[in-house]
Amino acid sequence: MYTENIKKDLLLFAKATLSNQIARFLPGFYVRITAQTGRGEGDDSSDEIAEYFHQCCQDYRKQLGYDEAAFKAFLADKAVLEYGPGDILGVALLLYAYGATSIHCVDRFPLNKISDKNRQVYLSLLNRLHGDEKQRAMTVFNIPGDPDSGFNSKLIEYSVKKNGLSGVTNAYDLILSRAVLEHVNDLDATFLDIKNALKPTGKSIHKVDLKSHGLDRYRPFDFLTWSDTCYQLMYSHKGFPNRWRVDKYVQAAKNTGLAIAHLEPDQTLSLEKIDHIAPFLAKNFRNVPREQLSWLSFWTVLEHVN
Ligand SMILES: C[S@@+](CC[C@H](N)C(=O)[O-])C[C@H]1O[C@@H](n2cnc3c(N)ncnc32)[C@H](O)[C@@H]1O
């Protein structure tokens, strides 16, 4: 393992291992007492967060290769599943506005809530829309246009499930996630859930963030130098990154029989920085090709094998 201060790292190990047990047995309590609060609790303004959700939808559109009109035509009559929406169902609201029939959001942690900030985000999302899209977006709430009345679950359903899995079969035309797969605790189980839940002609689009999420201590990617046993003891129940690199995602697609229609890095770390940390990597990363190790985030589109 890479260290520049062994005492500091031993203390970190002890604290993280203890809080991992709290997260294991009292996940709701853990979410409340830690920073697992979601996008709405950050420093961004409600308009900036609304812009983030707008950008997410634009990115999904681009991954599908559609212009705006074609994206809306595609979404009409489509059932969508979103894994891990966080505390604001902004993507779901926009996809419904653009024409999707229903959106089911499933999460492992109960983050979704109406706070002052989140209410402002929903209102900002509504204010950016016009015409039919705005009318549709208003109706996602039990009282049209009023986020406090809650979501009409026939249009946007939110559920918290064990391991964040939908558990359904042949139900969705589009399955999405952003900044989620790097947190799942059993990648094969999530890929199998995608395979089962996706309709035969469906598409599944994911943006995966392979960065350390604040777990690097001294150098980029030094969180990859804890042994797997230590890392599991410290972080396995907290929704922290699972650390898997892109090779593991390719393997999970193979294991579950999903085809990878598209796979591309979005950001990369310099190979020089990879070479700095390479001699200290934990065993499970030592055989990952150097170029793949440099991926900081990537997009993938999955579908059924023809
Ligand atoms: C970094 S947040 C991203 C939230 C949102 N997608 C966004 O872009 O703002 C990660 C989300 O993944 C969820 N999550 C963690 N493990 C999960 C799992 N196994 N299945 C589904 N969601 C999970 C978390 O609870 C959280 O909602």
mmCIF file of C-alpha atoms and ligand atoms in Angstrom:
data_model
loop_
_atom_site.group_PDB
_atom_site.id
_atom_site.type_symbol
_atom_site.label_atom_id
_atom_site.label_comp_id
_atom_site.label_asym_id
_atom_site.label_seq_id
_atom_site.Cartn_x
_atom_site.Cartn_y
_atom_site.Cartn_z
ATOM 1 C CA MET A 1 0.000 0.000 0.000
ATOM 2 C CA TYR A 2 1.169 3.524 -0.711
ATOM 3 C CA THR A 3 1.632 5.673 2.414
ATOM 4 C CA GLU A 4 3.440 8.846 3.442
ATOM 5 C CA ASN A 5 2.157 8.740 7.048
ATOM 6 C CA ILE A 6 1.455 5.267 8.423
ATOM 7 C CA LYS A 7 -0.052 6.501 11.738
ATOM 8 C CA LYS A 8 -2.575 8.654 9.924
ATOM 9 C CA ASP A 9 -3.510 5.762 7.633
ATOM 10 C CA LEU A 10 -3.908 3.301 10.550
ATOM 11 C CA LEU A 11 -6.287 5.738 12.254
ATOM 12 C CA LEU A 12 -8.221 6.157 9.019
ATOM 13 C CA PHE A 13 -8.450 2.357 8.698
ATOM 14 C CA ALA A 14 -9.840 2.000 12.245
ATOM 15 C CA LYS A 15 -12.435 4.757 11.872
ATOM 16 C CA ALA A 16 -13.541 3.671 8.408
ATOM 17 C CA THR A 17 -13.910 0.024 9.496
ATOM 18 C CA LEU A 18 -16.109 1.035 12.436
ATOM 19 C CA SER A 19 -18.358 3.286 10.377
ATOM 20 C CA ASN A 20 -18.639 0.544 7.752
ATOM 21 C CA GLN A 21 -20.331 -1.652 10.367
ATOM 22 C CA ILE A 22 -22.752 1.177 11.193
ATOM 23 C CA ALA A 23 -23.574 1.455 7.484
ATOM 24 C CA ARG A 24 -24.042 -2.317 7.310
ATOM 25 C CA PHE A 25 -26.532 -2.656 10.135
ATOM 26 C CA LEU A 26 -28.153 0.812 10.156
ATOM 27 C CA PRO A 27 -28.033 2.070 6.546
ATOM 28 C CA GLY A 28 -30.742 4.744 7.042
ATOM 29 C CA PHE A 29 -28.959 6.090 10.143
ATOM 30 C CA TYR A 30 -25.633 6.059 8.331
ATOM 31 C CA VAL A 31 -27.077 8.087 5.438
ATOM 32 C CA ARG A 32 -28.358 10.694 7.936
ATOM 33 C CA ILE A 33 -25.139 11.079 9.928
ATOM 34 C CA THR A 34 -22.733 11.207 6.983
ATOM 35 C CA ALA A 35 -22.298 13.254 3.856
ATOM 36 C CA GLN A 36 -24.403 10.754 1.843
ATOM 37 C CA THR A 37 -26.933 13.482 1.313
ATOM 38 C CA GLY A 38 -27.097 13.954 -2.426
ATOM 39 C CA ARG A 39 -26.717 16.676 -5.015
ATOM 40 C CA GLY A 40 -29.209 19.027 -3.325
ATOM 41 C CA GLU A 41 -26.993 19.415 -0.229
ATOM 42 C CA GLY A 42 -23.946 20.699 -2.111
ATOM 43 C CA ASP A 43 -22.908 24.301 -2.792
ATOM 44 C CA ASP A 44 -24.416 24.503 -6.283
ATOM 45 C CA SER A 45 -27.426 26.786 -6.709
ATOM 46 C CA SER A 46 -30.804 25.293 -7.601
ATOM 47 C CA ASP A 47 -30.420 26.638 -11.150
ATOM 48 C CA GLU A 48 -26.986 25.011 -11.478
ATOM 49 C CA ILE A 49 -28.377 21.685 -10.271
ATOM 50 C CA ALA A 50 -31.287 22.000 -12.707
ATOM 51 C CA GLU A 51 -28.713 22.636 -15.454
ATOM 52 C CA TYR A 52 -26.865 19.467 -14.370
ATOM 53 C CA PHE A 53 -30.014 17.370 -14.907
ATOM 54 C CA HIS A 54 -30.633 19.067 -18.225
ATOM 55 C CA GLN A 55 -27.053 18.194 -19.233
ATOM 56 C CA CYS A 56 -27.522 14.565 -18.093
ATOM 57 C CA CYS A 57 -30.473 14.200 -20.475
ATOM 58 C CA GLN A 58 -28.537 15.856 -23.314
ATOM 59 C CA ASP A 59 -25.688 13.409 -22.701
ATOM 60 C CA TYR A 60 -28.048 10.411 -22.813
ATOM 61 C CA ARG A 61 -29.512 11.786 -26.057
ATOM 62 C CA LYS A 62 -26.027 12.099 -27.569
ATOM 63 C CA GLN A 63 -25.099 8.570 -26.488
ATOM 64 C CA LEU A 64 -28.166 7.367 -28.410
ATOM 65 C CA GLY A 65 -27.069 9.423 -31.430
ATOM 66 C CA TYR A 66 -30.301 11.447 -31.696
ATOM 67 C CA ASP A 67 -30.977 15.116 -32.278
ATOM 68 C CA GLU A 68 -33.556 16.674 -29.947
ATOM 69 C CA ALA A 69 -36.570 15.907 -32.133
ATOM 70 C CA ALA A 70 -35.508 12.301 -32.700
ATOM 71 C CA PHE A 71 -34.841 11.861 -28.961
ATOM 72 C CA LYS A 72 -38.388 12.977 -28.131
ATOM 73 C CA ALA A 73 -39.809 10.716 -30.860
ATOM 74 C CA PHE A 74 -37.764 7.841 -29.419
ATOM 75 C CA LEU A 75 -38.960 8.480 -25.851
ATOM 76 C CA ALA A 76 -42.672 8.496 -26.744
ATOM 77 C CA ASP A 77 -44.259 5.359 -25.213
ATOM 78 C CA LYS A 78 -41.007 4.294 -23.590
ATOM 79 C CA ALA A 79 -40.689 2.929 -20.064
ATOM 80 C CA VAL A 80 -37.452 3.980 -18.385
ATOM 81 C CA LEU A 81 -35.526 2.676 -15.378
ATOM 82 C CA GLU A 82 -32.978 4.909 -13.664
ATOM 83 C CA TYR A 83 -30.605 3.409 -11.107
ATOM 84 C CA GLY A 84 -29.378 5.607 -8.266
ATOM 85 C CA PRO A 85 -31.068 8.973 -8.924
ATOM 86 C CA GLY A 86 -29.785 10.476 -5.645
ATOM 87 C CA ASP A 87 -31.924 12.961 -3.732
ATOM 88 C CA ILE A 88 -33.577 14.717 -6.710
ATOM 89 C CA LEU A 89 -35.517 12.936 -9.458
ATOM 90 C CA GLY A 90 -34.495 15.569 -12.009
ATOM 91 C CA VAL A 91 -33.618 13.229 -14.885
ATOM 92 C CA ALA A 92 -36.933 11.417 -14.385
ATOM 93 C CA LEU A 93 -38.905 14.671 -14.458
ATOM 94 C CA LEU A 94 -37.219 15.797 -17.693
ATOM 95 C CA LEU A 95 -37.562 12.428 -19.431
ATOM 96 C CA TYR A 96 -41.259 12.409 -18.605
ATOM 97 C CA ALA A 97 -41.550 15.985 -19.939
ATOM 98 C CA TYR A 98 -39.847 14.907 -23.185
ATOM 99 C CA GLY A 99 -42.363 12.091 -23.722
ATOM 100 C CA ALA A 100 -41.414 8.936 -21.781
ATOM 101 C CA THR A 101 -44.451 7.018 -20.477
ATOM 102 C CA SER A 102 -43.067 6.250 -17.053
ATOM 103 C CA ILE A 103 -39.818 6.353 -15.142
ATOM 104 C CA HIS A 104 -38.951 4.009 -12.313
ATOM 105 C CA CYS A 105 -36.095 5.153 -10.087
ATOM 106 C CA VAL A 106 -34.496 2.500 -7.915
ATOM 107 C CA ASP A 107 -31.841 3.104 -5.289
ATOM 108 C CA ARG A 108 -29.973 1.232 -2.598
ATOM 109 C CA PHE A 109 -30.121 4.152 -0.170
ATOM 110 C CA PRO A 110 -33.200 6.247 0.730
ATOM 111 C CA LEU A 111 -31.870 9.601 -0.490
ATOM 112 C CA ASN A 112 -34.876 11.057 -2.344
ATOM 113 C CA LYS A 113 -36.500 13.881 -0.395
ATOM 114 C CA ILE A 114 -38.144 17.283 -0.629
ATOM 115 C CA SER A 115 -36.011 19.954 1.065
ATOM 116 C CA ASP A 116 -36.173 23.706 0.411
ATOM 117 C CA LYS A 117 -33.290 23.392 -2.032
ATOM 118 C CA ASN A 118 -34.701 20.356 -3.833
ATOM 119 C CA ARG A 119 -38.100 22.068 -4.174
ATOM 120 C CA GLN A 120 -36.319 25.023 -5.820
ATOM 121 C CA VAL A 121 -34.537 22.646 -8.206
ATOM 122 C CA TYR A 122 -37.871 21.132 -9.313
ATOM 123 C CA LEU A 123 -39.343 24.607 -9.780
ATOM 124 C CA SER A 124 -36.266 25.669 -11.749
ATOM 125 C CA LEU A 125 -36.629 22.574 -13.967
ATOM 126 C CA LEU A 126 -40.315 23.406 -14.551
ATOM 127 C CA ASN A 127 -39.500 27.058 -15.316
ATOM 128 C CA ARG A 128 -37.002 26.093 -18.003
ATOM 129 C CA LEU A 129 -39.631 24.080 -19.886
ATOM 130 C CA HIS A 130 -42.278 25.426 -22.261
ATOM 131 C CA GLY A 131 -45.509 24.348 -23.937
ATOM 132 C CA ASP A 132 -46.392 20.636 -23.913
ATOM 133 C CA GLU A 133 -43.183 19.688 -22.136
ATOM 134 C CA LYS A 134 -43.995 22.020 -19.257
ATOM 135 C CA GLN A 135 -47.582 20.746 -19.073
ATOM 136 C CA ARG A 136 -46.372 17.143 -18.934
ATOM 137 C CA ALA A 137 -43.727 17.965 -16.316
ATOM 138 C CA MET A 138 -46.300 19.653 -14.056
ATOM 139 C CA THR A 139 -48.390 16.465 -13.990
ATOM 140 C CA VAL A 140 -45.644 14.318 -12.457
ATOM 141 C CA PHE A 141 -46.653 15.751 -9.075
ATOM 142 C CA ASN A 142 -49.827 14.649 -7.273
ATOM 143 C CA ILE A 143 -50.921 18.286 -7.302
ATOM 144 C CA PRO A 144 -49.782 19.602 -10.709
ATOM 145 C CA GLY A 145 -46.700 21.804 -10.399
ATOM 146 C CA ASP A 146 -46.381 21.296 -6.614
ATOM 147 C CA PRO A 147 -43.284 19.266 -5.617
ATOM 148 C CA ASP A 148 -44.492 19.115 -1.987
ATOM 149 C CA SER A 149 -47.440 16.958 -3.047
ATOM 150 C CA GLY A 150 -45.058 14.159 -4.057
ATOM 151 C CA PHE A 151 -44.667 12.265 -7.326
ATOM 152 C CA ASN A 152 -47.571 10.531 -9.020
ATOM 153 C CA SER A 153 -46.175 7.009 -8.772
ATOM 154 C CA LYS A 154 -47.906 5.926 -12.007
ATOM 155 C CA LEU A 155 -45.594 8.353 -13.833
ATOM 156 C CA ILE A 156 -42.483 8.496 -11.656
ATOM 157 C CA GLU A 157 -42.004 5.752 -9.126
ATOM 158 C CA TYR A 158 -39.191 5.738 -6.567
ATOM 159 C CA SER A 159 -38.178 2.626 -4.674
ATOM 160 C CA VAL A 160 -35.388 1.634 -2.365
ATOM 161 C CA LYS A 161 -34.426 -2.003 -2.848
ATOM 162 C CA LYS A 162 -31.869 -4.372 -1.428
ATOM 163 C CA ASN A 163 -28.662 -3.843 -3.425
ATOM 164 C CA GLY A 164 -30.493 -1.268 -5.556
ATOM 165 C CA LEU A 165 -31.848 -3.890 -7.981
ATOM 166 C CA SER A 166 -35.188 -3.552 -9.802
ATOM 167 C CA GLY A 167 -35.913 -7.302 -9.708
ATOM 168 C CA VAL A 168 -38.227 -7.122 -12.752
ATOM 169 C CA THR A 169 -38.178 -8.843 -16.140
ATOM 170 C CA ASN A 170 -38.623 -7.477 -19.679
ATOM 171 C CA ALA A 171 -40.071 -4.171 -18.464
ATOM 172 C CA TYR A 172 -37.960 -1.239 -19.727
ATOM 173 C CA ASP A 173 -36.988 0.233 -23.108
ATOM 174 C CA LEU A 174 -34.264 2.398 -21.642
ATOM 175 C CA ILE A 175 -32.150 1.818 -18.531
ATOM 176 C CA LEU A 176 -29.903 4.610 -17.329
ATOM 177 C CA SER A 177 -27.428 5.496 -14.642
ATOM 178 C CA ARG A 178 -24.910 8.222 -14.008
ATOM 179 C CA ALA A 179 -22.254 8.106 -11.315
ATOM 180 C CA VAL A 180 -23.863 4.934 -9.905
ATOM 181 C CA LEU A 181 -22.213 1.756 -11.235
ATOM 182 C CA GLU A 182 -18.947 2.634 -9.507
ATOM 183 C CA HIS A 183 -20.903 2.432 -6.214
ATOM 184 C CA VAL A 184 -22.738 -0.873 -6.703
ATOM 185 C CA ASN A 185 -21.700 -3.659 -4.383
ATOM 186 C CA ASP A 186 -22.209 -6.566 -6.822
ATOM 187 C CA LEU A 187 -21.564 -5.550 -10.435
ATOM 188 C CA ASP A 188 -22.565 -8.928 -11.904
ATOM 189 C CA ALA A 189 -25.885 -8.739 -9.994
ATOM 190 C CA THR A 190 -26.559 -5.226 -11.344
ATOM 191 C CA PHE A 191 -25.661 -6.276 -14.909
ATOM 192 C CA LEU A 192 -27.945 -9.307 -14.557
ATOM 193 C CA ASP A 193 -30.710 -7.014 -13.305
ATOM 194 C CA ILE A 194 -30.153 -4.814 -16.398
ATOM 195 C CA LYS A 195 -30.281 -7.848 -18.677
ATOM 196 C CA ASN A 196 -33.464 -9.163 -17.079
ATOM 197 C CA ALA A 197 -35.227 -5.798 -16.908
ATOM 198 C CA LEU A 198 -34.346 -4.655 -20.446
ATOM 199 C CA LYS A 199 -36.832 -5.351 -23.243
ATOM 200 C CA PRO A 200 -35.339 -7.218 -26.249
ATOM 201 C CA THR A 201 -34.761 -4.034 -28.291
ATOM 202 C CA GLY A 202 -33.899 -1.865 -25.274
ATOM 203 C CA LYS A 203 -30.744 0.142 -24.633
ATOM 204 C CA SER A 204 -28.933 0.697 -21.362
ATOM 205 C CA ILE A 205 -26.673 3.767 -21.009
ATOM 206 C CA HIS A 206 -24.269 4.375 -18.124
ATOM 207 C CA LYS A 207 -21.728 6.995 -17.216
ATOM 208 C CA VAL A 208 -19.227 5.576 -14.762
ATOM 209 C CA ASP A 209 -16.960 7.731 -12.599
ATOM 210 C CA LEU A 210 -13.765 5.843 -11.702
ATOM 211 C CA LYS A 211 -12.216 8.660 -9.658
ATOM 212 C CA SER A 212 -11.473 8.215 -5.965
ATOM 213 C CA HIS A 213 -14.433 10.260 -4.624
ATOM 214 C CA GLY A 214 -12.133 11.915 -2.097
ATOM 215 C CA LEU A 215 -10.455 8.666 -0.979
ATOM 216 C CA ASP A 216 -7.005 9.468 -2.381
ATOM 217 C CA ARG A 217 -4.714 10.455 0.480
ATOM 218 C CA TYR A 218 -1.492 11.687 -1.164
ATOM 219 C CA ARG A 219 -1.445 10.976 -4.913
ATOM 220 C CA PRO A 220 -4.013 10.377 -7.658
ATOM 221 C CA PHE A 221 -5.356 6.801 -7.518
ATOM 222 C CA ASP A 222 -3.555 5.912 -4.266
ATOM 223 C CA PHE A 223 -6.964 4.593 -3.076
ATOM 224 C CA LEU A 224 -6.215 1.671 -5.462
ATOM 225 C CA THR A 225 -3.285 0.648 -3.267
ATOM 226 C CA TRP A 226 -5.243 -0.551 -0.183
ATOM 227 C CA SER A 227 -5.428 -4.354 -0.306
ATOM 228 C CA ASP A 228 -8.871 -5.603 -1.288
ATOM 229 C CA THR A 229 -9.442 -7.000 2.224
ATOM 230 C CA CYS A 230 -8.668 -3.662 3.898
ATOM 231 C CA TYR A 231 -10.762 -1.723 1.398
ATOM 232 C CA GLN A 232 -13.770 -4.037 1.866
ATOM 233 C CA LEU A 233 -13.506 -3.741 5.660
ATOM 234 C CA MET A 234 -13.461 0.052 5.384
ATOM 235 C CA TYR A 235 -15.986 0.803 2.665
ATOM 236 C CA SER A 236 -18.086 -2.163 1.481
ATOM 237 C CA HIS A 237 -21.436 -1.063 2.975
ATOM 238 C CA LYS A 238 -21.256 2.696 2.493
ATOM 239 C CA GLY A 239 -21.956 3.084 -1.204
ATOM 240 C CA PHE A 240 -18.362 4.253 -1.677
ATOM 241 C CA PRO A 241 -16.613 3.369 -4.953
ATOM 242 C CA ASN A 242 -16.179 -0.339 -5.534
ATOM 243 C CA ARG A 243 -12.826 0.527 -7.253
ATOM 244 C CA TRP A 244 -13.438 -1.757 -10.207
ATOM 245 C CA ARG A 245 -11.718 -0.609 -13.387
ATOM 246 C CA VAL A 246 -13.174 -0.831 -16.876
ATOM 247 C CA ASP A 247 -11.888 -4.412 -17.409
ATOM 248 C CA LYS A 248 -14.300 -5.569 -14.677
ATOM 249 C CA TYR A 249 -17.255 -3.951 -16.491
ATOM 250 C CA VAL A 250 -16.303 -5.694 -19.740
ATOM 251 C CA GLN A 251 -16.104 -8.979 -17.803
ATOM 252 C CA ALA A 252 -19.478 -8.359 -16.098
ATOM 253 C CA ALA A 253 -21.098 -7.829 -19.528
ATOM 254 C CA LYS A 254 -19.560 -11.124 -20.712
ATOM 255 C CA ASN A 255 -20.577 -12.969 -17.537
ATOM 256 C CA THR A 256 -24.194 -11.883 -17.841
ATOM 257 C CA GLY A 257 -24.480 -12.140 -21.642
ATOM 258 C CA LEU A 258 -24.983 -8.434 -22.390
ATOM 259 C CA ALA A 259 -23.489 -6.926 -25.548
ATOM 260 C CA ILE A 260 -21.380 -3.769 -25.250
ATOM 261 C CA ALA A 261 -22.615 -1.533 -28.073
ATOM 262 C CA HIS A 262 -20.353 1.326 -27.074
ATOM 263 C CA LEU A 263 -17.483 1.929 -24.644
ATOM 264 C CA GLU A 264 -15.325 5.058 -24.502
ATOM 265 C CA PRO A 265 -13.348 6.966 -21.883
ATOM 266 C CA ASP A 266 -14.624 10.422 -20.994
ATOM 267 C CA GLN A 267 -11.594 11.607 -18.963
ATOM 268 C CA THR A 268 -8.185 10.030 -18.402
ATOM 269 C CA LEU A 269 -5.258 10.451 -15.990
ATOM 270 C CA SER A 270 -1.808 10.997 -17.522
ATOM 271 C CA LEU A 271 0.193 7.808 -18.043
ATOM 272 C CA GLU A 272 3.006 9.456 -16.084
ATOM 273 C CA LYS A 273 0.767 9.581 -12.985
ATOM 274 C CA ILE A 274 -0.278 5.974 -13.565
ATOM 275 C CA ASP A 275 3.393 4.980 -13.651
ATOM 276 C CA HIS A 276 3.936 6.707 -10.292
ATOM 277 C CA ILE A 277 1.312 4.637 -8.510
ATOM 278 C CA ALA A 278 1.644 1.369 -10.503
ATOM 279 C CA PRO A 279 4.310 -0.281 -8.241
ATOM 280 C CA PHE A 280 2.008 0.085 -5.193
ATOM 281 C CA LEU A 281 -1.277 -1.146 -6.695
ATOM 282 C CA ALA A 282 -3.327 -3.791 -4.885
ATOM 283 C CA LYS A 283 -3.136 -7.262 -6.404
ATOM 284 C CA ASN A 284 -6.449 -7.056 -8.265
ATOM 285 C CA PHE A 285 -5.282 -4.046 -10.348
ATOM 286 C CA ARG A 286 -1.812 -5.237 -11.268
ATOM 287 C CA ASN A 287 -2.909 -6.938 -14.484
ATOM 288 C CA VAL A 288 -5.106 -4.092 -15.724
ATOM 289 C CA PRO A 289 -3.469 -2.630 -18.869
ATOM 290 C CA ARG A 290 -1.833 0.743 -18.215
ATOM 291 C CA GLU A 291 -4.036 2.545 -20.747
ATOM 292 C CA GLN A 292 -7.226 1.179 -19.114
ATOM 293 C CA LEU A 293 -5.925 2.113 -15.658
ATOM 294 C CA SER A 294 -5.756 5.737 -16.837
ATOM 295 C CA TRP A 295 -9.553 5.969 -17.354
ATOM 296 C CA LEU A 296 -11.113 8.439 -14.895
ATOM 297 C CA SER A 297 -14.635 8.076 -16.267
ATOM 298 C CA PHE A 298 -16.334 6.365 -19.186
ATOM 299 C CA TRP A 299 -19.566 5.897 -21.090
ATOM 300 C CA THR A 300 -20.996 2.540 -22.028
ATOM 301 C CA VAL A 301 -24.121 1.438 -23.879
ATOM 302 C CA LEU A 302 -25.335 -2.103 -23.253
ATOM 303 C CA GLU A 303 -27.942 -4.120 -25.143
ATOM 304 C CA HIS A 304 -29.108 -7.679 -25.628
ATOM 305 C CA VAL A 305 -26.946 -9.937 -27.793
ATOM 306 C CA ASN A 306 -28.673 -10.303 -31.183
HETATM 307 C C1 LIG B 1 -23.021 9.772 -6.672
HETATM 308 S S1 LIG B 1 -24.719 9.456 -6.476
HETATM 309 C C2 LIG B 1 -25.294 9.875 -8.103
HETATM 310 C C3 LIG B 1 -26.708 10.389 -8.062
HETATM 311 C C4 LIG B 1 -27.247 10.857 -9.427
HETATM 312 N N1 LIG B 1 -27.269 9.774 -10.384
HETATM 313 C C5 LIG B 1 -26.498 12.041 -9.927
HETATM 314 O O1 LIG B 1 -25.913 11.974 -11.016
HETATM 315 O O2 LIG B 1 -26.506 13.074 -9.236
HETATM 316 C C6 LIG B 1 -24.768 7.686 -6.464
HETATM 317 C C7 LIG B 1 -26.146 7.106 -6.351
HETATM 318 O O3 LIG B 1 -26.068 5.691 -6.509
HETATM 319 C C8 LIG B 1 -26.842 5.084 -5.499
HETATM 320 N N2 LIG B 1 -26.420 3.694 -5.329
HETATM 321 C C9 LIG B 1 -25.386 3.205 -4.613
HETATM 322 N N3 LIG B 1 -25.340 1.854 -4.732
HETATM 323 C C10 LIG B 1 -26.361 1.507 -5.543
HETATM 324 C C11 LIG B 1 -26.838 0.261 -6.054
HETATM 325 N N4 LIG B 1 -26.255 -0.903 -5.732
HETATM 326 N N5 LIG B 1 -27.894 0.283 -6.889
HETATM 327 C C12 LIG B 1 -28.514 1.448 -7.207
HETATM 328 N N6 LIG B 1 -28.097 2.645 -6.762
HETATM 329 C C13 LIG B 1 -27.042 2.674 -5.933
HETATM 330 C C14 LIG B 1 -26.641 6.002 -4.320
HETATM 331 O O4 LIG B 1 -27.573 5.796 -3.291
HETATM 332 C C15 LIG B 1 -26.816 7.350 -5.015
HETATM 333 O O5 LIG B 1 -28.172 7.652 -5.221
#
